[in-house]
Coordinates of C-alpha atoms in Angstrom, one line a residue:
M14 CA -19.5 16.0 -50.8
A15 CA -22.8 16.3 -49.4
M16 CA -22.8 12.9 -48.2
Q17 CA -19.4 13.8 -46.3
R18 CA -20.4 16.5 -44.8
S19 CA -23.2 14.4 -43.3
S20 CA -21.1 11.6 -42.3
F21 CA -19.1 14.5 -40.4
G22 CA -22.0 16.2 -38.7
L23 CA -23.1 12.6 -37.4
L24 CA -19.7 11.4 -36.1
A25 CA -20.0 14.9 -34.1
L26 CA -23.4 14.8 -32.7
V27 CA -21.8 10.8 -31.7
L28 CA -19.3 12.5 -30.1
L29 CA -21.4 15.2 -28.4
A30 CA -23.8 12.2 -26.9
F31 CA -20.6 10.0 -25.5
P32 CA -17.5 12.4 -24.7
P33 CA -14.5 10.4 -23.9
I34 CA -14.1 8.9 -20.6
A35 CA -11.0 10.9 -19.7
A36 CA -13.4 14.0 -20.3
R37 CA -16.1 12.7 -17.8
A38 CA -15.9 14.5 -14.2
A39 CA -16.2 12.1 -11.5
D40 CA -19.8 12.0 -9.7
C41 CA -18.8 12.8 -6.2
S42 CA -22.3 12.4 -4.9
S43 CA -22.7 8.7 -6.3
L44 CA -23.4 5.7 -3.6
A45 CA -20.7 3.3 -2.9
E46 CA -20.6 0.7 -5.7
P47 CA -18.1 -1.4 -8.3
K48 CA -16.1 0.5 -11.0
L49 CA -17.7 4.1 -9.6
D50 CA -15.7 7.4 -10.2
W51 CA -14.7 9.1 -6.8
Q52 CA -11.7 10.6 -8.3
E53 CA -9.8 13.4 -6.7
C54 CA -13.8 13.5 -4.2
T55 CA -13.3 14.6 -1.0
K56 CA -14.8 11.7 1.8
K57 CA -13.4 12.8 4.7
N58 CA -14.6 10.8 8.4
L59 CA -17.3 8.7 6.6
M60 CA -18.3 5.2 7.6
L61 CA -17.7 2.8 4.7
Q62 CA -17.9 -0.2 5.7
G63 CA -18.4 -3.2 3.8
S64 CA -18.7 -1.2 1.0
D65 CA -18.3 -2.4 -2.8
L66 CA -15.6 -0.6 -4.4
E67 CA -14.4 -3.3 -6.7
G68 CA -12.6 -1.7 -9.9
A69 CA -13.2 2.0 -8.4
N70 CA -11.2 5.3 -9.9
L71 CA -10.1 6.5 -6.6
V72 CA -7.4 8.6 -7.9
G73 CA -6.7 11.4 -5.8
T74 CA -9.5 10.8 -3.1
D75 CA -9.5 12.0 0.3
F76 CA -10.7 9.5 2.8
S77 CA -8.8 10.8 5.9
L78 CA -10.5 8.8 8.8
T79 CA -12.9 7.3 7.2
D80 CA -13.8 3.7 8.2
L81 CA -13.5 1.5 5.0
T82 CA -13.8 -1.8 7.3
G83 CA -14.2 -4.9 5.3
A84 CA -14.7 -3.2 2.3
N85 CA -13.9 -4.6 -1.3
V86 CA -11.2 -2.4 -2.8
K87 CA -10.2 -5.1 -5.4
S88 CA -8.2 -4.0 -7.9
A89 CA -9.5 -0.2 -7.2
N90 CA -6.9 2.5 -8.0
M91 CA -6.5 4.8 -5.1
E92 CA -2.9 6.1 -6.3
K93 CA -2.3 9.1 -4.3
A94 CA -5.1 8.6 -2.1
T95 CA -5.2 10.3 0.8
L96 CA -5.9 7.5 3.7
V97 CA -4.6 9.4 7.4
R98 CA -6.1 7.7 10.2
A99 CA -8.2 5.5 7.6
S100 CA -9.2 2.3 8.4
L101 CA -9.2 -0.8 6.2
E102 CA -8.8 -3.8 8.5
G103 CA -10.1 -6.7 7.0
A104 CA -10.6 -5.3 3.5
H105 CA -10.5 -6.9 0.7
A106 CA -7.3 -5.3 -1.5
E107 CA -6.1 -8.2 -3.7
G108 CA -4.5 -6.5 -7.3
A109 CA -5.7 -2.8 -5.8
N110 CA -2.8 0.1 -6.8
F111 CA -2.4 2.2 -3.4
A112 CA 1.1 3.9 -5.1
K113 CA 1.6 7.2 -3.7
I114 CA -1.3 7.1 -0.8
E115 CA -0.7 8.9 2.0
A116 CA -1.9 7.1 4.6
Y117 CA -0.1 8.0 8.2
R118 CA -1.5 5.8 11.1
S119 CA -3.7 4.0 9.1
S120 CA -4.8 0.4 9.7
F121 CA -4.2 -2.2 7.1
A122 CA -4.6 -5.2 10.0
N123 CA -6.2 -8.3 8.3
V124 CA -6.1 -7.2 5.2
A125 CA -5.9 -9.0 1.8
A126 CA -4.1 -7.7 -0.4
E127 CA -2.0 -10.4 -2.7
G128 CA -0.3 -8.6 -5.3
A129 CA -1.4 -5.1 -4.4
S130 CA 1.5 -2.0 -5.3
F131 CA 1.9 0.4 -1.9
A132 CA 5.1 2.0 -4.2
G133 CA 6.0 5.0 -3.1
A134 CA 3.2 5.4 -0.3
E135 CA 3.7 6.9 2.7
L136 CA 2.6 4.5 5.9
Q137 CA 4.5 5.8 8.6
R138 CA 3.3 4.2 11.4
A139 CA 0.5 1.8 9.9
N140 CA -0.6 -0.8 11.0
F141 CA -0.4 -4.2 9.1
A142 CA -1.1 -6.9 11.6
G143 CA -2.4 -9.8 10.3
A144 CA -2.3 -9.0 6.7
Q145 CA -2.0 -11.1 3.9
L146 CA 0.8 -9.2 1.2
S147 CA 2.1 -12.1 -0.6
G148 CA 3.7 -10.5 -3.8
A149 CA 3.2 -6.8 -3.0
S150 CA 4.9 -4.1 -3.8
F151 CA 6.6 -1.5 -1.2
E152 CA 9.4 -0.2 -3.6
K153 CA 10.3 3.4 -2.3
A154 CA 7.4 3.6 0.6
E155 CA 8.0 4.8 3.7
L156 CA 7.2 2.4 6.5
G157 CA 9.1 3.8 9.5
R158 CA 7.8 2.1 12.6
A159 CA 4.9 0.2 10.2
D160 CA 4.0 -3.2 12.1
F161 CA 3.8 -6.2 10.1
D162 CA 2.7 -8.3 13.1
K163 CA 1.8 -11.9 12.0
A164 CA 1.7 -10.5 8.3
V165 CA 2.2 -12.3 5.8
L166 CA 5.5 -11.1 3.3
T167 CA 6.0 -14.0 1.0
G168 CA 7.3 -12.5 -1.9
V169 CA 7.1 -8.8 -0.8
K170 CA 9.3 -6.1 -2.4
F171 CA 10.7 -3.6 0.0
S172 CA 13.3 -2.1 -2.6
F173 CA 15.0 1.2 -1.9
A174 CA 12.3 1.4 1.2
N175 CA 12.7 3.3 4.3
L176 CA 12.0 0.2 7.0
S177 CA 13.4 3.0 9.9
R178 CA 12.0 1.1 13.1
A179 CA 9.6 -0.7 11.2
D180 CA 8.6 -4.3 13.2
L181 CA 9.0 -7.4 11.2
S182 CA 10.0 -9.7 13.8
K183 CA 6.8 -11.6 13.7
A184 CA 5.6 -11.8 9.8
T185 CA 6.0 -14.8 8.2
F186 CA 8.5 -15.8 4.6
E187 CA 7.2 -18.6 2.7
G188 CA 9.6 -17.6 0.4
P189 CA 11.9 -14.9 -0.8
A190 CA 10.9 -11.3 -0.3
T191 CA 13.4 -8.5 -2.0
F192 CA 15.2 -5.7 0.6
E193 CA 17.7 -4.1 -2.2
R194 CA 19.0 -0.7 -0.9
A195 CA 16.3 -0.7 1.5
F196 CA 17.0 1.6 4.7
M197 CA 16.9 -1.0 7.6
F198 CA 17.9 1.2 10.8
L199 CA 16.6 -0.1 14.2
T200 CA 14.5 -2.4 11.8
R201 CA 13.2 -5.4 13.9
I202 CA 14.2 -8.9 12.5
E203 CA 14.3 -10.7 15.4
G204 CA 13.6 -14.3 14.7
L205 CA 12.6 -13.8 11.1
D206 CA 14.0 -16.9 8.3
L207 CA 15.9 -14.3 5.7
S208 CA 18.2 -16.8 4.7
G209 CA 16.3 -16.7 1.6
A210 CA 16.1 -12.6 0.8
A211 CA 17.5 -11.2 -1.9
G212 CA 19.3 -7.5 -1.8
L213 CA 20.4 -7.9 1.5
E214 CA 23.5 -6.6 2.5
Q215 CA 25.8 -6.7 5.5
A216 CA 25.3 -2.8 5.8
Q217 CA 21.7 -3.4 6.4
I218 CA 22.0 -6.4 8.9
D219 CA 24.3 -3.9 10.6
L220 CA 22.4 -1.2 11.3
A221 CA 19.1 -3.9 11.8
C222 CA 18.1 -5.4 15.3
G223 CA 18.0 -9.1 15.1
D224 CA 19.1 -12.0 17.6
A225 CA 20.6 -15.2 17.1
S226 CA 17.8 -16.9 16.4
T227 CA 17.5 -15.0 13.2
K228 CA 18.5 -16.8 9.8
L229 CA 20.6 -14.9 7.4
P230 CA 21.7 -15.2 3.3
A231 CA 24.6 -16.9 2.7
G232 CA 28.0 -14.6 3.9
L233 CA 26.4 -12.2 6.0
S234 CA 26.5 -12.5 9.8
A235 CA 24.8 -10.8 13.1
P236 CA 27.0 -8.0 14.3
S237 CA 27.7 -7.7 18.1
T238 CA 25.5 -5.3 18.8
W239 CA 22.5 -7.8 18.3
P240 CA 20.0 -8.4 20.3
C241 CA 19.0 -4.5 20.4
P242 CA 17.1 -3.0 23.3
A243 CA 13.5 -2.9 23.4
D244 CA 11.8 -0.1 21.8
H245 CA 9.0 1.1 24.1
D246 CA 8.2 4.5 21.9

């Protein structure tokens, strides 16, 4: 019996010395480094260009107006982070989790984000020009007026996304992408080869903006409203 009490006492001391990871508080004052914990920290309006945050816990972190140009956020968890008007231009974000972020007017230009998740993200007017996004997920994302100029969108999932007035016209699809139930009001798809796209329906095409060079899946046809007027807003 005495030995049992001694064992329980030793276990209690060990648990006190090494609390469960979930109970450890984020260290908001720490410098940028891989696998750090900045969960729900405020990192607004900072200059963090080239920072190495690979594998970091950035859940709910506020990066509003922060410059993360060229940063390494590979496999980082940025779910529910705030990135309003932030810049991740040229960042490495392969496999990163951007689910449910708020990132209005943010820049992801030339980002390498293959296999990243932007599911449920708020990305109105976000800039994805030149981004490498093969295999990324934008399921249920808000992408109104987002710009995908020269972005690589091979295998991207836009299922249930709002692509209203988004510009995909100069993007590259080297393989099938998924558009199941995506809202495509005035989505720019001029010149795109969507012949291998999955989930597209005639009602979506009727709302979108293509032209004579837009290639559609078998069974779908260009509406008489094409081409759409130029969007100057």
